[in-house]
mmCIF file with all atom_site columns, C-alpha atoms in Angstrom:
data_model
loop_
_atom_site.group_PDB
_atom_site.id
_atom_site.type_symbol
_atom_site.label_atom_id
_atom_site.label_alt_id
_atom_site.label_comp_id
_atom_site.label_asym_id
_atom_site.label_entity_id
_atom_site.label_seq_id
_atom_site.pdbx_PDB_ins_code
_atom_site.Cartn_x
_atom_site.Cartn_y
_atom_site.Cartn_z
_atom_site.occupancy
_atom_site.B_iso_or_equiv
_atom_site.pdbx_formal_charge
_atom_site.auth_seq_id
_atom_site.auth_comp_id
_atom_site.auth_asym_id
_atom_site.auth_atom_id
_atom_site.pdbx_PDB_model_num
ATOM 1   C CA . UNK W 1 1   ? -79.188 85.168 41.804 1.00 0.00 ? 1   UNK W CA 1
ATOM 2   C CA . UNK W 1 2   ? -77.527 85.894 38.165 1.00 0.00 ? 2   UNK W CA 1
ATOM 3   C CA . UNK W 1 3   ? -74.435 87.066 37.645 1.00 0.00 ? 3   UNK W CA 1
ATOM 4   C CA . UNK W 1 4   ? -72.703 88.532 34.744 1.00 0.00 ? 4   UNK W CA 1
ATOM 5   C CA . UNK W 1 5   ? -69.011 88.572 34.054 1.00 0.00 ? 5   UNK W CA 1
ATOM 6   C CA . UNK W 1 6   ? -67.685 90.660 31.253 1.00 0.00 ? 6   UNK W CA 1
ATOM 7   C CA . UNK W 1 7   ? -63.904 90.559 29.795 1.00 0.00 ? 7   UNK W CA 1
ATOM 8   C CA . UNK W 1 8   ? -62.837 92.167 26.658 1.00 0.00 ? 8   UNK W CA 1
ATOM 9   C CA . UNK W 1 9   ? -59.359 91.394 25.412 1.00 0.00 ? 9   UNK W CA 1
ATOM 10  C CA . UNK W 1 10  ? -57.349 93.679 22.934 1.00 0.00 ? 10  UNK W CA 1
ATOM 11  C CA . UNK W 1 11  ? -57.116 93.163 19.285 1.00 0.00 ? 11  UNK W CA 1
ATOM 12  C CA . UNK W 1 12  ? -53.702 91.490 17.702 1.00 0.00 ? 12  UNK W CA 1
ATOM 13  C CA . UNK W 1 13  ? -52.896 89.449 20.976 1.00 0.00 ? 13  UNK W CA 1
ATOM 14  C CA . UNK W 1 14  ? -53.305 86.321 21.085 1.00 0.00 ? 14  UNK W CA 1
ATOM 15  C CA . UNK W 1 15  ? -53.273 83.491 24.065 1.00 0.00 ? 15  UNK W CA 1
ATOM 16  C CA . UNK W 1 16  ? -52.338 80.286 25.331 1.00 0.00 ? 16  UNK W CA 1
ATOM 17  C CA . UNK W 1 17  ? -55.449 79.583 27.786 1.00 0.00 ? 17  UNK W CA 1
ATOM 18  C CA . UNK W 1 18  ? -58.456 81.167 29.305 1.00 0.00 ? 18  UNK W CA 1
ATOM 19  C CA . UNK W 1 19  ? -59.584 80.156 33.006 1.00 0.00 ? 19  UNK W CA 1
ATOM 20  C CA . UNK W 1 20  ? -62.449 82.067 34.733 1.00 0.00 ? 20  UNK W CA 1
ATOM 21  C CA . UNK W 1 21  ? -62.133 80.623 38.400 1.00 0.00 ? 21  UNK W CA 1
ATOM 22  C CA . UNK W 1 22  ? -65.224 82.208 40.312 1.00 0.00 ? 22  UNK W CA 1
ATOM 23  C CA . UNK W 1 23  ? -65.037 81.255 44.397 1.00 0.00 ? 23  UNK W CA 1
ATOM 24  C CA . UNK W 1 24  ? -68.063 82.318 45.504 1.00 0.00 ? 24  UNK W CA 1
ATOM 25  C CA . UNK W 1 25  ? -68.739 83.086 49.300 1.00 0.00 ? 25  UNK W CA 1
ATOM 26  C CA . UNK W 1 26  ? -70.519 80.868 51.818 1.00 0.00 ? 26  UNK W CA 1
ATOM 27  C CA . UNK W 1 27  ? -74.170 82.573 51.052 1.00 0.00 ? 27  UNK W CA 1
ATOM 28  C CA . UNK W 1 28  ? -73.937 80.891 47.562 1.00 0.00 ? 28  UNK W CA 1
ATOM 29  C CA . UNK W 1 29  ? -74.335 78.169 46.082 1.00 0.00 ? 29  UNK W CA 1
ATOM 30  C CA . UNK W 1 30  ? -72.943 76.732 42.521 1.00 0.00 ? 30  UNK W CA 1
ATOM 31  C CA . UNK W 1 31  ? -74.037 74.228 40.496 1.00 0.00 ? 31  UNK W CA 1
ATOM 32  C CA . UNK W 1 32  ? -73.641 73.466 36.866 1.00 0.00 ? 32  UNK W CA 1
ATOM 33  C CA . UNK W 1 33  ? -77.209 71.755 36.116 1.00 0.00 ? 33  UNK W CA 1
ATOM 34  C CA . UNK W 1 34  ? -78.862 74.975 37.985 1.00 0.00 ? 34  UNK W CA 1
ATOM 35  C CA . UNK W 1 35  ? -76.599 77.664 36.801 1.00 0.00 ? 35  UNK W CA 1
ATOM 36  C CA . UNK W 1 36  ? -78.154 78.217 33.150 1.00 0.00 ? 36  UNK W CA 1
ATOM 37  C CA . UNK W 1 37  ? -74.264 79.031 32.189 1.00 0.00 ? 37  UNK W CA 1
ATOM 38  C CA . UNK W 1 38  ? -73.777 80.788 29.057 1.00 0.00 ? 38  UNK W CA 1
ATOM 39  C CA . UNK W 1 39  ? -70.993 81.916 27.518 1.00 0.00 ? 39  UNK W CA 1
ATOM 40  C CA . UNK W 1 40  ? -70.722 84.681 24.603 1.00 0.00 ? 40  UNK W CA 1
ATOM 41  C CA . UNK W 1 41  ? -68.040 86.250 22.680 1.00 0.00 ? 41  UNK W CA 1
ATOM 42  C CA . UNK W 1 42  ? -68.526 89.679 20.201 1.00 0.00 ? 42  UNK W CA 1
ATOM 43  C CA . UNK W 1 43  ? -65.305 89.735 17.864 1.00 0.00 ? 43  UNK W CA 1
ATOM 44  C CA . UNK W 1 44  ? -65.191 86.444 16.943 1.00 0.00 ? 44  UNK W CA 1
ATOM 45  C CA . UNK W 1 45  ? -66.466 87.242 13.177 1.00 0.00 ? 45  UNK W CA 1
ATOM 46  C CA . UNK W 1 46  ? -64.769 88.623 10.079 1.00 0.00 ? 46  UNK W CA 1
ATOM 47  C CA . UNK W 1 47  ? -67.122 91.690 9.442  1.00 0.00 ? 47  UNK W CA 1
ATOM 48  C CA . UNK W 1 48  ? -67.801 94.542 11.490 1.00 0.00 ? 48  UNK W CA 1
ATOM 49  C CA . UNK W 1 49  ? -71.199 93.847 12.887 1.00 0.00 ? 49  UNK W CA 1
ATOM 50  C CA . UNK W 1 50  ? -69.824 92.626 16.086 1.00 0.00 ? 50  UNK W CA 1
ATOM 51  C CA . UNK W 1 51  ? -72.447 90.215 16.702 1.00 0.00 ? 51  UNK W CA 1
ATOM 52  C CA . UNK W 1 52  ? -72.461 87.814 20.064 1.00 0.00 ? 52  UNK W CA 1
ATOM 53  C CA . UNK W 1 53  ? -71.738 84.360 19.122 1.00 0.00 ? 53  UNK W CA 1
ATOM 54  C CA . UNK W 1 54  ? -72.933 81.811 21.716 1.00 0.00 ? 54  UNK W CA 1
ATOM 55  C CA . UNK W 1 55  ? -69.571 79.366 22.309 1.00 0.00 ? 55  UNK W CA 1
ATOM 56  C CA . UNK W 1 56  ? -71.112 75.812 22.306 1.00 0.00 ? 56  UNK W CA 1
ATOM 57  C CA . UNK W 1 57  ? -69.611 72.903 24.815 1.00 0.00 ? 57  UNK W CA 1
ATOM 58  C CA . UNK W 1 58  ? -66.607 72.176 22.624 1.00 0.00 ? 58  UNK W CA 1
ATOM 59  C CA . UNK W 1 59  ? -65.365 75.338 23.025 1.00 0.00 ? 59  UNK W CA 1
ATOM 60  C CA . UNK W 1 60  ? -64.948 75.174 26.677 1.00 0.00 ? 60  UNK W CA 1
ATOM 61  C CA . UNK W 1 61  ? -65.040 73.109 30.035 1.00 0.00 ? 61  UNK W CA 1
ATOM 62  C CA . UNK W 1 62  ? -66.780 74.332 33.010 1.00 0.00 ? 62  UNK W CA 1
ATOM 63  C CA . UNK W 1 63  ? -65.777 72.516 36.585 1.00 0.00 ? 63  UNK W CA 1
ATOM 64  C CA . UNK W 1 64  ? -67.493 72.981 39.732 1.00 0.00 ? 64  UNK W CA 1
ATOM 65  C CA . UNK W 1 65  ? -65.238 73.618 42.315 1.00 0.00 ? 65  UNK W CA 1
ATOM 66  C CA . UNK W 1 66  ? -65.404 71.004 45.666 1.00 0.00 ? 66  UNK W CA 1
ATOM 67  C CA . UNK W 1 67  ? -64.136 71.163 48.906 1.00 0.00 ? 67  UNK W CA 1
ATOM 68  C CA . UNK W 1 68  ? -63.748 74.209 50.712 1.00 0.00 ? 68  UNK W CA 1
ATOM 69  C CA . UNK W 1 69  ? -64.387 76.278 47.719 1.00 0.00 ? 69  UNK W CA 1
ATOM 70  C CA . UNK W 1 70  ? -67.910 77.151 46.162 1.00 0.00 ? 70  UNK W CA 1
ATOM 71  C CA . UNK W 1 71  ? -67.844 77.950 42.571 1.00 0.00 ? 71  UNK W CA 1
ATOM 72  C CA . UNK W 1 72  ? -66.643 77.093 38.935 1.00 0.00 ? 72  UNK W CA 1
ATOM 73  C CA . UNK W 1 73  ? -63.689 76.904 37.117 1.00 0.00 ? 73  UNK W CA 1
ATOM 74  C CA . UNK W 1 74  ? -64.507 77.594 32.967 1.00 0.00 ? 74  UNK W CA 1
ATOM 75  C CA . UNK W 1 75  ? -62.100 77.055 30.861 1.00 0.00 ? 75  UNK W CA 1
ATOM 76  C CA . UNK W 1 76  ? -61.466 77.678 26.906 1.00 0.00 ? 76  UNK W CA 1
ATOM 77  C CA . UNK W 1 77  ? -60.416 74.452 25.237 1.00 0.00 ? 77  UNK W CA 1
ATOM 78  C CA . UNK W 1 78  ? -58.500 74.373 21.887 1.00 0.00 ? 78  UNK W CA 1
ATOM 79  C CA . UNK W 1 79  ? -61.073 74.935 20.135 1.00 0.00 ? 79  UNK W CA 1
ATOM 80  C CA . UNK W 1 80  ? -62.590 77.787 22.290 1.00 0.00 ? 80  UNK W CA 1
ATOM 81  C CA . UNK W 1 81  ? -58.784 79.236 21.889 1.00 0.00 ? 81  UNK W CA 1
ATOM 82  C CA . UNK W 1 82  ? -58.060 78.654 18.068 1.00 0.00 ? 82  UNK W CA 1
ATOM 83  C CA . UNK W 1 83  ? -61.881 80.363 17.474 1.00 0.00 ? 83  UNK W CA 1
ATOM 84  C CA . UNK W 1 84  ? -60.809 83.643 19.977 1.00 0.00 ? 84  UNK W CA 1
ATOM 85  C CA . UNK W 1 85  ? -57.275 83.963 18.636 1.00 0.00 ? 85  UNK W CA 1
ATOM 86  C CA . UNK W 1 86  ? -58.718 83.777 15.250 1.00 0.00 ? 86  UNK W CA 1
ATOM 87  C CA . UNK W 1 87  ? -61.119 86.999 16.054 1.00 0.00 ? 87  UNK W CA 1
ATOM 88  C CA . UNK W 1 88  ? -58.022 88.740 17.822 1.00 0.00 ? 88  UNK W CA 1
ATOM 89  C CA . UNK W 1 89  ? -56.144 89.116 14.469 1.00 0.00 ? 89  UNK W CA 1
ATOM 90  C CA . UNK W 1 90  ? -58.835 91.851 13.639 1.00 0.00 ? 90  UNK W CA 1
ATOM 91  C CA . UNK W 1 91  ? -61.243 92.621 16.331 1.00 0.00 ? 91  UNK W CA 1
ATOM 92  C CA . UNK W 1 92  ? -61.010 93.068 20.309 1.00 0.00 ? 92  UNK W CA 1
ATOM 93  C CA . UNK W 1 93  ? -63.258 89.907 21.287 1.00 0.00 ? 93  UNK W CA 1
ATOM 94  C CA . UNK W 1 94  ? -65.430 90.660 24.866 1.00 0.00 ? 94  UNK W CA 1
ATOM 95  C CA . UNK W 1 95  ? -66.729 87.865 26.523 1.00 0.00 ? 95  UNK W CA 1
ATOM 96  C CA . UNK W 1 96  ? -69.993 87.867 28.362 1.00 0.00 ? 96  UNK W CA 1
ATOM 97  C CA . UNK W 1 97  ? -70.376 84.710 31.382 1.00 0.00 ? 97  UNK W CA 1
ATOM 98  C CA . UNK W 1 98  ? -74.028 84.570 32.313 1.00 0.00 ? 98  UNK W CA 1
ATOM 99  C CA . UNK W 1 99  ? -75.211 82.462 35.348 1.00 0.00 ? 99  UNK W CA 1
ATOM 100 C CA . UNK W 1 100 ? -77.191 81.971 38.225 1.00 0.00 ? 100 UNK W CA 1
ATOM 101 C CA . UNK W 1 101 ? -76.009 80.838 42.206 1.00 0.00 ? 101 UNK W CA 1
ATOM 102 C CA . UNK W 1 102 ? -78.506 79.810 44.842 1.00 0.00 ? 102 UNK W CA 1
ATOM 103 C CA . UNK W 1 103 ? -78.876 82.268 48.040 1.00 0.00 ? 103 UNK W CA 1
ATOM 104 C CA . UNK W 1 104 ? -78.291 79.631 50.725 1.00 0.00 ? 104 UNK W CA 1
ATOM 105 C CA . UNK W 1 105 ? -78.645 79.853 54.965 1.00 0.00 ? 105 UNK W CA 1
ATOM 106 C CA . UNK W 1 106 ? -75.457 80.955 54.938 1.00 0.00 ? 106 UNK W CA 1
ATOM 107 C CA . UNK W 1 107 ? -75.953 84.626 53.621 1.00 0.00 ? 107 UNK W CA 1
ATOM 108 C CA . UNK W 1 108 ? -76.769 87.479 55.868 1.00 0.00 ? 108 UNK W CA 1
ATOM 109 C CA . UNK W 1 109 ? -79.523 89.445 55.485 1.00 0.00 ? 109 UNK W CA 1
ATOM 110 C CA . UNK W 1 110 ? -78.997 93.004 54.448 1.00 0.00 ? 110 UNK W CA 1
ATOM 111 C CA . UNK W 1 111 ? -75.260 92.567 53.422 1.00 0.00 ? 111 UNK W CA 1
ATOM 112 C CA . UNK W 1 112 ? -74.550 92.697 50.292 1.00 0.00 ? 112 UNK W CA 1
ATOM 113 C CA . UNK W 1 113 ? -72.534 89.356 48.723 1.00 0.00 ? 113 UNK W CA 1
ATOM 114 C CA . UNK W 1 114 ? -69.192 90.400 47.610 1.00 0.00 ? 114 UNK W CA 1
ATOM 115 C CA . UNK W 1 115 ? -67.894 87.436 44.828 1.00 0.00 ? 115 UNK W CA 1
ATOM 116 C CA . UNK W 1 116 ? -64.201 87.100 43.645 1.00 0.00 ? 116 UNK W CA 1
ATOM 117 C CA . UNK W 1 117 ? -63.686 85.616 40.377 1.00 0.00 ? 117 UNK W CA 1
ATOM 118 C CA . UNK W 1 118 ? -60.262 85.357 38.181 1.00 0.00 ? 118 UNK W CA 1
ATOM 119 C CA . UNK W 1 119 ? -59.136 85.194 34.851 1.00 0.00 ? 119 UNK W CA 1
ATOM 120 C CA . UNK W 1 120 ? -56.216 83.825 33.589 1.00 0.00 ? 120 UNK W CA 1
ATOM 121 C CA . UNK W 1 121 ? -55.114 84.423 30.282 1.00 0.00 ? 121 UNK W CA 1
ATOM 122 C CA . UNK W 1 122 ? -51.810 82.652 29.461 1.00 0.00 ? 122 UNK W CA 1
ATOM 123 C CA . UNK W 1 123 ? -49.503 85.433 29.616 1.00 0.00 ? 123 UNK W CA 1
ATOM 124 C CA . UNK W 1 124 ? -49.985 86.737 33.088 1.00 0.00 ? 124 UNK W CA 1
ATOM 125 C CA . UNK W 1 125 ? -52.659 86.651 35.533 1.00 0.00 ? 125 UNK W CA 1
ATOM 126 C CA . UNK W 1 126 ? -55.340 89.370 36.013 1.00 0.00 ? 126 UNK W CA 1
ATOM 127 C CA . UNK W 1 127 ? -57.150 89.219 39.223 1.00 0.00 ? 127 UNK W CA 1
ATOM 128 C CA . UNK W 1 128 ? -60.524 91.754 40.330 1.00 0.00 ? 128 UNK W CA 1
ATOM 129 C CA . UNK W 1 129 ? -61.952 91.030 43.387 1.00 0.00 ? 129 UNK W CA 1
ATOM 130 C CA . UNK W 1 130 ? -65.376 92.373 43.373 1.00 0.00 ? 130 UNK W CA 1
ATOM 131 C CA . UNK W 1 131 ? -65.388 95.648 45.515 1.00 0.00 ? 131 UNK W CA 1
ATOM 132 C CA . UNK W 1 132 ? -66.975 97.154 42.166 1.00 0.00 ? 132 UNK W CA 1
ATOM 133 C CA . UNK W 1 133 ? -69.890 95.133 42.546 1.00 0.00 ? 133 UNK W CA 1
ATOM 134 C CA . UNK W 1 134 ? -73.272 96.742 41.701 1.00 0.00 ? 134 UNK W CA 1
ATOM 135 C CA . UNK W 1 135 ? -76.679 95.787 44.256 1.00 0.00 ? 135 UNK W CA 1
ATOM 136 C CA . UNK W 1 136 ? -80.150 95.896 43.443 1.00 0.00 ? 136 UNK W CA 1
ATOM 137 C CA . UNK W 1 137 ? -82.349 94.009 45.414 1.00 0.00 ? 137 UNK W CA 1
ATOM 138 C CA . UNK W 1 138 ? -79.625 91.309 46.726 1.00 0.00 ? 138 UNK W CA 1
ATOM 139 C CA . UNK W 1 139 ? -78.134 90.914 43.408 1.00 0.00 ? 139 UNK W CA 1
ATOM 140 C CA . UNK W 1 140 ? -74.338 91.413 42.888 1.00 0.00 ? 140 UNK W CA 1
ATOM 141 C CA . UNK W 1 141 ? -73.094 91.314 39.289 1.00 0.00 ? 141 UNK W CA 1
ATOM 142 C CA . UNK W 1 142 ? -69.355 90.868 38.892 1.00 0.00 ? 142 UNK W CA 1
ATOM 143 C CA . UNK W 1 143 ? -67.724 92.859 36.486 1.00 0.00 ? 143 UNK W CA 1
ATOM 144 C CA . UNK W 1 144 ? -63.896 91.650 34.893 1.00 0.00 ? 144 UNK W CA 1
ATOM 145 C CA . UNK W 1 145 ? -62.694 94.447 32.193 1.00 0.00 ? 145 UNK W CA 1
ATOM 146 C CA . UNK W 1 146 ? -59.595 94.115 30.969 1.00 0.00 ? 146 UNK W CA 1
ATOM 147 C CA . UNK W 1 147 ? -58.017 96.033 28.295 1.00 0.00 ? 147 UNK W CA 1
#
């Protein structure tokens, strides 16, 4: 099942660390050598084409999430950070997280999945659960906006 997780953040700030924390719900299943992750960032240039730049795996660390809890925690590293605060001195930068979860016995037919995911930015948190979901066909697409 993809999902697609969208955050824009507002020209001249800048920040200190970026966590997505995604805990998905029992009918899913994460893991990072199935999830075809992808992360991708508009703003990030000097000009005004906005073009998405794919970040690469220095930019950020992505840690499945054990126990009790289903998921991922991604995370910008320095670099990730020092490339995003650069593009925030000039542009709003919106990130786009693209990746798939496996439906597992543990979802219920008919009902659509509702996902929480976080983001914590360094200054204060933001948190969307995902009543604003969208459905087609089983899928549910997180949405985070914030501006």
């Amino acid at each position: 099942m993809p999902f697609e997780v969208k955050t824009k953040l507002p020209k001249g700030s800048s920040h200190d660390e970026a966590i997505w924390t995604d805990t998905m719900t029992k009918g899913l299943t994460f893991s990072t050598k199935d999830s075809e992750f992808s992360v991708t960032a508009t703003g990030l240039g000097n000009d005004d084409t906005n073009q998405a730049i794919t970040l690469d795996n220095n930019d950020y660390e992505i840690t499945e999430l054990t126990g009790q809890d289903n998921g991922f925690k991604l995370e910008l590293t320095k670099t990730g950070l020092d490339k995003v605060n650069k593009g925030l001195e000039t542009n709003d930068v919106e990130f786009t997280l693209s990746y798939k979860a496996t439906i597992n016995e543990g979802a219920i037919v008919d009902t659509p999945d509702r996902n929480m995911i976080t983001f914590d930015y360094g200054k204060e948190d933001y948190f969307e659960s995902t009543p604003k979901s969208v459905s087609y066909t089983h899928l549910t697409l997180p949405t985070i906006l914030l501006v």
